[in-house]
Structure formats: C-alpha cells, structure tokens
Tab-separated table of C-alpha atoms and ligand atoms in Angstrom:
chain	number	residue	atom	x	y	z
Z	405	MET	CA	125.319	109.264	96.240
Z	406	THR	CA	122.811	111.013	94.059
Z	407	ILE	CA	119.192	111.020	94.850
Z	408	ARG	CA	117.338	111.184	91.440
Z	409	ILE	CA	113.753	112.379	91.228
Z	410	ASP	CA	111.870	110.844	88.366
Z	411	GLU	CA	111.790	113.809	86.146
Z	412	ALA	CA	110.627	111.867	83.088
Z	413	ARG	CA	107.486	111.057	84.726
Z	414	VAL	CA	106.935	114.878	85.726
Z	415	PHE	CA	107.388	115.737	82.181
Z	416	GLU	CA	104.922	113.092	81.040
Z	417	ILE	CA	102.341	114.348	83.392
Z	418	VAL	CA	102.849	117.907	82.355
Z	419	GLU	CA	102.591	117.022	78.744
Z	420	ALA	CA	99.533	115.047	79.190
Z	421	ARG	CA	97.623	117.389	81.601
Z	422	ARG	CA	98.882	120.791	80.225
Z	423	PRO	CA	98.597	122.635	83.570
Z	424	SER	CA	99.070	126.346	84.103
Z	425	VAL	CA	99.930	126.007	87.848
Z	426	VAL	CA	101.433	123.134	89.605
Z	427	LEU	CA	101.748	122.702	93.488
Z	428	VAL	CA	104.815	120.757	94.588
Z	429	ASN	CA	105.843	119.370	97.964
Z	430	ALA	CA	108.729	117.435	99.177
Z	431	PRO	CA	110.629	116.407	102.356
Z	432	GLY	CA	113.263	118.639	103.562
Z	433	GLY	CA	116.095	116.362	102.262
Z	434	LEU	CA	114.858	116.744	98.749
Z	435	LEU	CA	114.099	120.466	98.554
Z	436	ARG	CA	117.286	121.252	96.522
Z	437	GLN	CA	116.500	118.707	93.844
Z	438	THR	CA	112.853	119.737	93.933
Z	439	LYS	CA	113.600	123.384	93.264
Z	440	ASP	CA	115.785	122.405	90.401
Z	441	LEU	CA	112.908	120.263	89.025
Z	442	MET	CA	110.492	123.224	89.445
Z	443	GLU	CA	112.941	125.471	87.520
Z	444	LYS	CA	113.158	122.951	84.671
Z	445	VAL	CA	109.417	122.522	84.437
Z	446	LYS	CA	108.902	126.396	84.362
Z	447	GLU	CA	111.634	126.759	81.502
Z	448	LYS	CA	110.445	123.833	79.540
Z	449	TYR	CA	106.792	124.290	79.697
Z	450	GLY	CA	106.062	127.792	80.944
Z	451	VAL	CA	104.215	126.350	83.946
Z	452	THR	CA	103.935	128.240	87.286
Z	453	CYS	CA	105.319	125.937	89.995
Z	454	ILE	CA	104.414	126.680	93.592
Z	455	LEU	CA	106.293	124.903	96.487
Z	456	ALA	CA	104.063	124.084	99.450
Z	457	GLY	CA	106.597	125.130	102.175
Z	458	ASP	CA	104.907	123.454	105.223
Z	459	SER	CA	106.635	120.557	106.826
Z	460	CYS	CA	106.680	117.242	104.850
Z	461	PHE	CA	107.816	114.299	106.635
Z	462	GLY	CA	106.002	111.321	104.982
Z	463	ILE	CA	103.431	110.246	102.504
Z	464	CYS	CA	100.818	111.505	104.840
Z	465	ASP	CA	101.913	115.109	103.972
Z	466	THR	CA	100.192	115.369	100.556
Z	467	VAL	CA	98.684	118.811	99.606
Z	468	ASP	CA	95.618	117.727	97.711
Z	469	ASP	CA	93.347	120.153	99.523
Z	470	GLU	CA	95.794	123.078	98.774
Z	471	VAL	CA	95.385	122.560	95.031
Z	472	GLU	CA	91.942	124.287	94.855
Z	473	LYS	CA	92.853	126.953	97.372
Z	474	LEU	CA	95.857	127.937	95.139
Z	475	HIS	CA	94.049	127.577	92.060
Z	476	ALA	CA	96.455	125.135	90.719
Z	477	ASP	CA	95.763	122.249	88.333
Z	478	LEU	CA	97.550	119.373	90.040
Z	479	ALA	CA	99.952	118.659	92.827
Z	480	LEU	CA	103.125	116.665	92.655
Z	481	HIS	CA	104.253	114.779	95.822
Z	482	ILE	CA	108.005	114.016	95.751
Z	483	GLY	CA	110.042	111.345	97.264
Z	484	HIS	CA	107.511	109.068	98.981
Z	485	ASN	CA	107.375	106.053	96.472
Z	486	ALA	CA	104.482	103.796	96.937
Z	487	ALA	CA	102.308	101.124	95.369
Z	488	VAL	CA	99.939	103.876	94.229
Z	489	THR	CA	100.810	106.527	91.728
Z	490	GLU	CA	97.923	109.001	92.400
Z	491	VAL	CA	96.168	109.979	95.483
Z	492	GLY	CA	93.089	112.180	96.380
Z	493	ASP	CA	91.741	114.221	93.557
Z	494	HIS	CA	94.764	116.098	92.196
Z	495	THR	CA	98.064	114.517	93.437
Z	496	TYR	CA	100.644	112.464	91.623
Z	497	LEU	CA	103.355	110.729	93.629
Z	498	ILE	CA	106.753	111.123	92.114
Z	499	ASP	CA	109.497	108.659	92.963
Z	500	ALA	CA	113.024	109.664	94.062
Z	501	VAL	CA	115.693	106.850	94.054
Z	502	ASP	CA	118.944	106.749	95.751
Z	503	ASP	CA	121.698	105.136	93.520
Z	504	VAL	CA	123.997	104.315	96.501
Z	505	LYS	CA	125.083	100.584	96.498
Z	506	PHE	CA	124.973	98.147	99.554
Z	507	ASP	CA	127.811	95.796	98.375
Z	508	GLU	CA	130.385	97.066	101.133
Z	509	VAL	CA	127.993	97.192	104.037
Z	510	VAL	CA	126.491	93.712	103.165
Z	511	GLU	CA	130.049	92.477	103.506
Z	512	SER	CA	130.404	94.061	106.869
Z	513	ALA	CA	126.940	92.735	107.921
Z	514	VAL	CA	127.714	88.999	107.000
Z	515	PRO	CA	129.512	88.224	110.322
Z	516	ILE	CA	127.007	90.196	112.447
Z	517	LEU	CA	124.058	88.556	110.981
Z	518	ALA	CA	125.718	85.146	111.070
Z	519	PRO	CA	123.949	84.043	114.356
Z	520	TYR	CA	120.531	84.771	112.591
Z	521	ARG	CA	120.261	82.483	109.671
Z	522	ARG	CA	116.807	83.677	108.574
Z	523	VAL	CA	116.741	87.322	107.635
Z	524	GLY	CA	113.888	89.622	106.836
Z	525	LEU	CA	114.953	92.383	104.395
Z	526	VAL	CA	113.178	95.769	104.745
Z	527	THR	CA	113.717	99.204	103.442
Z	528	PHE	CA	112.178	102.744	102.716
Z	529	SER	CA	111.293	104.461	99.558
Z	530	GLN	CA	114.542	105.522	98.345
Z	531	HIS	CA	116.388	102.157	98.448
Z	532	LEU	CA	113.700	99.783	97.154
Z	533	GLU	CA	115.763	98.967	94.047
Z	534	GLN	CA	118.505	97.655	96.330
Z	535	LEU	CA	116.377	94.777	97.885
Z	536	GLU	CA	116.889	92.263	95.110
Z	537	PRO	CA	120.749	92.626	94.798
Z	538	VAL	CA	121.048	92.608	98.528
Z	539	LYS	CA	118.803	89.496	98.896
Z	540	LYS	CA	120.913	87.748	96.209
Z	541	ALA	CA	124.070	88.666	97.956
Z	542	LEU	CA	122.944	87.389	101.387
Z	543	GLU	CA	121.686	84.279	99.900
Z	544	GLN	CA	124.953	83.524	98.201
Z	545	ARG	CA	126.484	83.806	101.726
Z	546	GLY	CA	124.029	81.073	103.054
Z	547	PHE	CA	121.255	83.171	104.589
Z	548	GLU	CA	117.542	82.398	104.132
Z	549	VAL	CA	116.254	85.870	103.014
Z	550	SER	CA	112.522	86.849	103.072
Z	551	VAL	CA	111.080	90.049	101.807
Z	552	GLY	CA	107.442	91.037	102.858
Z	553	LYS	CA	104.715	91.195	100.192
Z	554	GLY	CA	103.373	94.530	99.094
Z	555	ASN	CA	99.839	95.912	99.756
Z	556	ASN	CA	97.510	98.453	98.531
Z	557	LEU	CA	99.888	101.222	99.673
Z	558	MET	CA	103.395	99.912	100.037
Z	559	LEU	CA	105.591	98.072	97.757
Z	560	LYS	CA	107.413	94.786	98.388
Z	561	GLY	CA	109.696	95.183	101.508
Z	562	GLN	CA	108.843	98.602	101.961
Z	563	ILE	CA	107.927	100.278	105.413
Z	564	PHE	CA	106.841	103.760	106.375
Z	565	GLY	CA	107.728	105.148	109.913
Z	566	CYS	CA	104.355	104.032	111.157
Z	567	ASP	CA	103.396	101.299	108.996
Z	568	PHE	CA	105.279	98.074	108.979
Z	569	SER	CA	102.436	95.825	107.739
Z	570	THR	CA	104.516	94.335	104.707
Z	571	SER	CA	107.166	92.927	107.262
Z	572	TYR	CA	104.728	91.997	110.185
Z	573	PRO	CA	103.733	88.629	108.567
Z	574	LEU	CA	107.436	87.619	108.520
Z	575	ARG	CA	107.906	87.696	112.208
Z	576	GLU	CA	107.635	83.928	112.828
Z	577	GLU	CA	109.593	83.170	109.638
Z	578	VAL	CA	112.726	85.135	110.376
Z	579	ASP	CA	115.285	85.392	113.135
Z	580	ALA	CA	116.168	89.035	112.599
Z	581	PHE	CA	115.401	92.047	110.334
Z	582	ALA	CA	118.003	93.801	108.355
Z	583	PHE	CA	116.975	97.350	107.494
Z	584	LEU	CA	118.679	98.826	104.279
Z	585	GLY	CA	119.277	102.626	104.740
Z	586	GLU	CA	120.722	105.316	107.027
Z	587	SER	CA	117.493	105.920	108.845
Z	588	GLU	CA	117.450	104.968	112.549
Z	589	PHE	CA	113.968	106.372	112.676
Z	590	HIS	CA	112.771	103.563	110.441
Z	591	ALA	CA	115.062	100.918	111.861
Z	592	VAL	CA	113.935	101.728	115.462
Z	593	GLY	CA	110.185	101.778	114.484
Z	594	LEU	CA	110.552	98.395	112.775
Z	595	ALA	CA	112.344	96.843	115.754
Z	596	LEU	CA	109.558	98.212	118.141
Z	597	ALA	CA	106.799	96.825	115.911
Z	598	MET	CA	108.348	93.357	115.169
Z	599	GLY	CA	109.868	92.675	118.600
Z	600	LYS	CA	112.747	91.092	116.847
Z	601	PRO	CA	116.542	91.718	116.662
Z	602	THR	CA	116.876	94.503	113.970
Z	603	PHE	CA	120.089	95.768	112.236
Z	604	MET	CA	120.500	98.971	110.288
Z	605	LEU	CA	122.760	98.605	107.156
Z	606	ASP	CA	124.034	102.181	106.597
Z	607	PRO	CA	125.668	102.186	103.020
Z	608	TYR	CA	127.242	105.708	103.484
Z	609	MET	CA	129.138	105.091	106.631
Z	610	ASN	CA	129.530	101.376	105.880
Z	611	GLU	CA	128.245	100.681	109.364
Z	612	VAL	CA	125.929	97.937	110.777
Z	613	THR	CA	124.036	99.007	113.824
Z	614	ASP	CA	121.996	96.785	116.187
Z	615	VAL	CA	119.137	99.282	117.108
Z	616	ALA	CA	118.042	97.154	120.173
Z	617	LYS	CA	119.367	99.718	122.691
Z	618	ALA	CA	117.625	102.651	120.930
Z	619	ALA	CA	114.458	100.783	120.520
Z	620	GLU	CA	114.284	99.847	124.159
Z	621	GLU	CA	114.831	103.371	125.320
Z	622	ARG	CA	111.906	104.489	123.139
Z	623	ARG	CA	109.647	101.510	124.311
Z	624	LYS	CA	110.534	102.451	127.975
Z	625	ARG	CA	109.658	106.106	127.383
Z	626	ALA	CA	106.414	105.026	125.657
Z	627	ILE	CA	105.327	102.951	128.550
Z	628	LEU	CA	106.343	105.500	131.186
Z	629	ALA	CA	104.219	108.204	129.368
Z	630	VAL	CA	101.141	105.947	129.446
Z	631	TYR	CA	101.572	105.488	133.351
Z	632	LYS	CA	102.036	109.222	133.806
Z	633	ALA	CA	98.973	109.855	131.611
Z	634	LEU	CA	96.913	107.581	133.991
Z	635	ASP	CA	97.032	110.185	136.721
Z	636	ALA	CA	95.615	113.081	134.477
Z	637	ARG	CA	92.084	114.267	134.928
Z	638	VAL	CA	92.051	116.669	131.970
Z	639	PHE	CA	92.983	115.355	128.430
Z	640	GLY	CA	93.499	117.160	125.179
Z	641	VAL	CA	92.705	114.829	122.324
Z	642	ILE	CA	94.395	116.101	119.014
Z	643	THR	CA	93.262	115.217	115.592
Z	644	GLY	CA	95.918	115.905	112.887
Z	645	LEU	CA	95.039	118.095	110.066
Z	646	LYS	CA	97.500	116.604	107.500
Z	647	GLU	CA	95.752	114.841	104.731
Z	648	GLY	CA	97.130	111.257	105.553
Z	649	GLN	CA	96.748	111.601	109.348
Z	650	LYS	CA	93.173	112.601	109.719
Z	651	MET	CA	91.892	110.057	112.232
Z	652	LEU	CA	88.674	111.663	113.420
Z	653	GLY	CA	87.101	108.364	114.105
Z	654	ARG	CA	89.864	107.217	116.459
Z	655	SER	CA	89.879	110.685	118.200
Z	656	ARG	CA	86.035	110.436	118.939
Z	657	TRP	CA	86.578	106.778	120.080
Z	658	ILE	CA	89.405	107.809	122.553
Z	659	SER	CA	87.698	110.795	123.773
Z	660	LYS	CA	84.572	108.736	124.541
Z	661	ARG	CA	86.524	106.125	126.301
Z	662	LEU	CA	88.391	108.786	128.404
Z	663	GLU	CA	84.937	110.432	129.326
Z	664	MET	CA	83.543	107.084	130.224
Z	665	ASN	CA	86.416	106.675	132.645
Z	666	GLY	CA	85.800	109.924	134.254
Z	667	ARG	CA	88.283	112.261	132.430
Z	668	LYS	CA	87.401	115.580	131.034
Z	669	VAL	CA	88.391	116.025	127.339
Z	670	VAL	CA	89.155	119.012	125.174
Z	671	GLN	CA	89.225	118.146	121.462
Z	672	ILE	CA	91.868	120.000	119.420
Z	673	ALA	CA	92.742	120.011	115.811
Z	674	LEU	CA	96.217	120.819	114.661
Z	675	ARG	CA	98.326	120.799	111.642
Z	676	ASP	CA	101.858	120.490	113.455
Z	677	VAL	CA	101.764	118.804	117.063
Z	678	THR	CA	104.723	120.566	118.632
Z	679	PRO	CA	105.694	121.552	122.229
Z	680	GLU	CA	105.011	125.410	121.229
Z	681	ARG	CA	101.352	124.583	120.076
Z	682	LEU	CA	100.724	122.626	123.252
Z	683	THR	CA	102.354	125.047	125.747
Z	684	PRO	CA	99.262	127.430	126.022
Z	685	HIS	CA	96.876	124.623	127.100
Z	686	ARG	CA	98.141	124.797	130.756
Z	687	GLU	CA	94.991	123.305	132.128
Z	688	ILE	CA	95.523	120.024	130.096
Z	689	GLU	CA	97.602	117.430	131.957
Z	690	ALA	CA	98.147	114.874	129.119
Z	691	PHE	CA	97.448	114.663	125.443
Z	692	VAL	CA	96.479	111.954	122.985
Z	693	GLN	CA	97.248	112.780	119.346
Z	694	THR	CA	95.872	110.632	116.636
Z	695	ALA	CA	98.186	112.088	113.928
Z	696	CYS	CA	101.824	110.873	113.356
Z	697	PRO	CA	102.611	108.223	116.171
Z	698	ARG	CA	106.299	109.196	115.805
Z	699	ILE	CA	105.551	112.547	117.283
Z	700	SER	CA	104.928	110.752	120.627
Z	701	VAL	CA	107.468	107.702	120.258
Z	702	ASP	CA	110.290	109.880	119.287
Z	703	GLY	CA	109.330	113.405	120.641
Z	704	PHE	CA	111.460	113.968	123.805
Z	705	THR	CA	110.705	117.618	124.213
Z	706	PHE	CA	107.105	117.666	125.515
Z	707	ASP	CA	106.599	118.705	129.109
Z	708	ARG	CA	103.514	116.479	129.579
Z	709	PRO	CA	102.610	112.916	128.221
Z	710	VAL	CA	101.688	113.150	124.598
Z	711	LEU	CA	100.302	109.698	123.574
Z	712	SER	CA	100.066	108.101	120.177
Z	713	ILE	CA	97.214	105.689	119.155
Z	714	PRO	CA	98.842	102.658	120.275
Z	715	GLN	CA	99.854	104.320	123.669
Z	716	ALA	CA	96.198	105.544	124.091
Z	717	ASP	CA	94.832	101.945	123.427
Z	718	ALA	CA	97.252	100.897	126.270
Z	719	LEU	CA	95.902	103.753	128.538
Z	720	VAL	CA	92.397	102.799	128.006
Z	721	ALA	CA	93.215	99.138	128.775
Z	722	LEU	CA	94.901	100.232	132.057
Z	723	MET	CA	91.765	102.374	132.956
Z	724	GLU	CA	89.612	99.433	132.252
Z	725	GLY	CA	91.708	96.927	134.279
Z	726	ARG	CA	93.165	95.078	131.269
Z	727	ASP	CA	96.809	94.172	130.522
Z	728	ILE	CA	98.523	96.630	128.162
Z	729	GLY	CA	100.645	93.834	126.607
Z	730	ASP	CA	103.325	94.688	124.043
Z	731	PHE	CA	101.141	97.614	122.547
Z	732	LEU	CA	103.797	98.882	119.996
Z	733	GLU	CA	104.039	95.319	118.436
Z	734	ARG	CA	101.545	95.701	115.667
Z	735	PRO	CA	101.651	95.953	111.988
Z	736	LYS	CA	100.548	99.615	111.794
Z	737	TRP	CA	100.515	102.455	114.433
Z	738	ILE	CA	98.203	104.475	112.363
Z	739	GLU	CA	95.912	103.625	109.440
Z	740	LEU	CA	97.116	106.369	106.936
Z	741	THR	CA	94.429	108.217	105.094
Z	742	VAL	CA	96.715	109.402	102.437
Z	743	GLY	CA	94.462	111.603	100.283
Z	744	LEU	CA	91.740	108.866	100.696
Z	745	ILE	CA	93.869	106.881	98.219
Z	746	LYS	CA	92.470	106.552	94.696
Z	747	LYS	CA	94.556	104.273	92.513
K	2208	LIG	S1	102.258	109.531	109.874
K	2208	LIG	FE1	103.610	107.886	109.227
K	2208	LIG	S2	104.133	108.480	107.062
K	2208	LIG	FE2	103.320	110.284	108.294
K	2208	LIG	S3	105.281	111.234	108.984
K	2208	LIG	FE3	104.487	110.044	110.562
K	2208	LIG	S4	105.516	108.042	110.336
K	2208	LIG	FE4	105.792	109.124	108.366
C-alpha cells in the first residue's frame, strides 16, 4: 500500500500564493511522507517549511492560529480529506489517498454479511475512492447498498471519529454497516453511534471483524463512568484548546447545570487532555471534557471519570431525574469547529 499526498495541489497553492514560510501539520502516520513533501517544496520553490510538531489526530487539529505566531503565510493540513478545501483564515486541507484495493476483503465479507441484505457503506478519509467500487461489487453479489449523503464538512460515505452524521440517517434503511479500512477506532465509534451490527473490512490483513464486542465494552465503560461521576462533588470542566474542538458554549452550559445541581466546578482549558495533565488536580473528583469525545470513550488510563459531551448530557439527565437513554446513539458526539470553516 502507498499513501499518496496530493502534491500537485500543494505545488498549485505555492505557485499561486508565492509564500515565504509555510506551516505544515499532519497525523503521526503521515509524518514521513509529509517531511518528504516539505523537502520537495523547499527545493523546488525555496520556501521555508515548518512542521507543527504537536499531536495531530484529526481534522480538528488544524494550526490556523499558529500561522501568525510563526510569521508564516499559510498552513497546510495534511491527510484529513473533507468536503471543504480551506478552513480558518490561512489553512488549506491537503488530501492523502491510500491506493490499497478492497477486492479480496470484499470476497471474504460476502458470506459474513449475507444475513444482512441491506448494507450501509462507510469509510474514513483515506479510502473514500474505494466506496464506489466496493458498492458495485456488493451489489453484484445481491446486496442492497446505501452510502450516506455528504454535508458541509464531510464527503459522501465519510465519517470522523466523533461525527457520524452522514451515516446516521441510514439507520432505518440498513441491516448492518460495513466500514472500509483498518481502523477499529472508527468502526467502533460507528457501531456505538448507530446501534447497529457493524463490520470492519481490513484490506491489509484481509480480515472482516464484527466490532460488536469492542463497542459493547466501550459502551459499558462509558455508562459506568457516568454513574461514578454522579457521586462527585467537585468537577473539572475542561475546554479543549485545539482549533476544531473549542466548545466554550458547551463547557459553560455543563458547568452551569452542574452548579445548579449542587456541584462545585473548576473550569480548565487544555490543549491535550491526558492523565499527566489531570493528575495535579487532586481535589477534583470527576472531569467533563468538551474536546475530543474519544479521549473519554477510548481513554482507559484515567484514574477518575473523564466524561465526554454525550456522557455529560447523560449525567445531567440523571441528576435531574431523567432517563439517560442510549446517549451515544447520535449523529455527532461533538460539533466540530474546524477553524470556523470558511469554504
Ligand atoms: S475531535 Fe473528532 S476529529 Fe478530532 S481527533 Fe477527536 S474524533 Fe477525531
């Protein structure tokens, strides 16, 4: 497999904008290719490229605010393809595409998906080009295949780890979801948000995995954390400082509701919500973080409850005597504020 960064678009941008300094950021898995690209831009155009070396997990991790701080002219955010091509004041989204084919794993999936005749097809940024060929292949085997419509941020059939809004409307039309890619992270999120059987089709290992067990484990942990937090008297409410995760309004709303229910609240702002950052706050018995929801849903290393927005909603419901319902089954777990999207 080869992951290709859309270099042609980068060259086009550099030729049109003629920058002196370009700021670049990319997820860990694309750092090697990104550094090669930086070298090419430097050699070809004499442009200084600076790699923003902080963590970059998703489209929420743009570095638009850093452009001015570093006296750069523009930013390139690599690898989180989306329906938009520019965000914020300075940032261009640069696609990266994986050329791996799904033919073999689709063959393996046919007998496993057979009990579910109506299948919703979903993937993440790098495999979007494979949706159509896989759809055709499954339809030729007699499946009825649906692909969710795109929206202002995501392309047709695309999900992020916290935003499943393209697939959510398909829930009643399909019997199961097939996620294309080797990312259990995305497949489990999809299963939790859809409440439907979900299978991950991994083209590298040629494996088809039912993620029900992994999803159920996360769901139980998420519920347990909510009930543990119910006993807490002192809460830390954390607002994320990453550009796409700044949910100040939600932090204020949750803080207010906790206080109305007799809890003490300390508001905290953090770029990275990690166990090390939370350890010094010994007096705090539970946290709510309105940044990336997967920190809470997948973060198994915290010593106190650290709730995401959907869990905080469930907590408030419990405090106010309401039913928590299936709180993870919703189209989005966070309203991404990606550079306050421009185009
Ligand atoms: S907030 Fe969403 S897009 Fe950002 S890292 Fe978390 S799951 Fe991914």
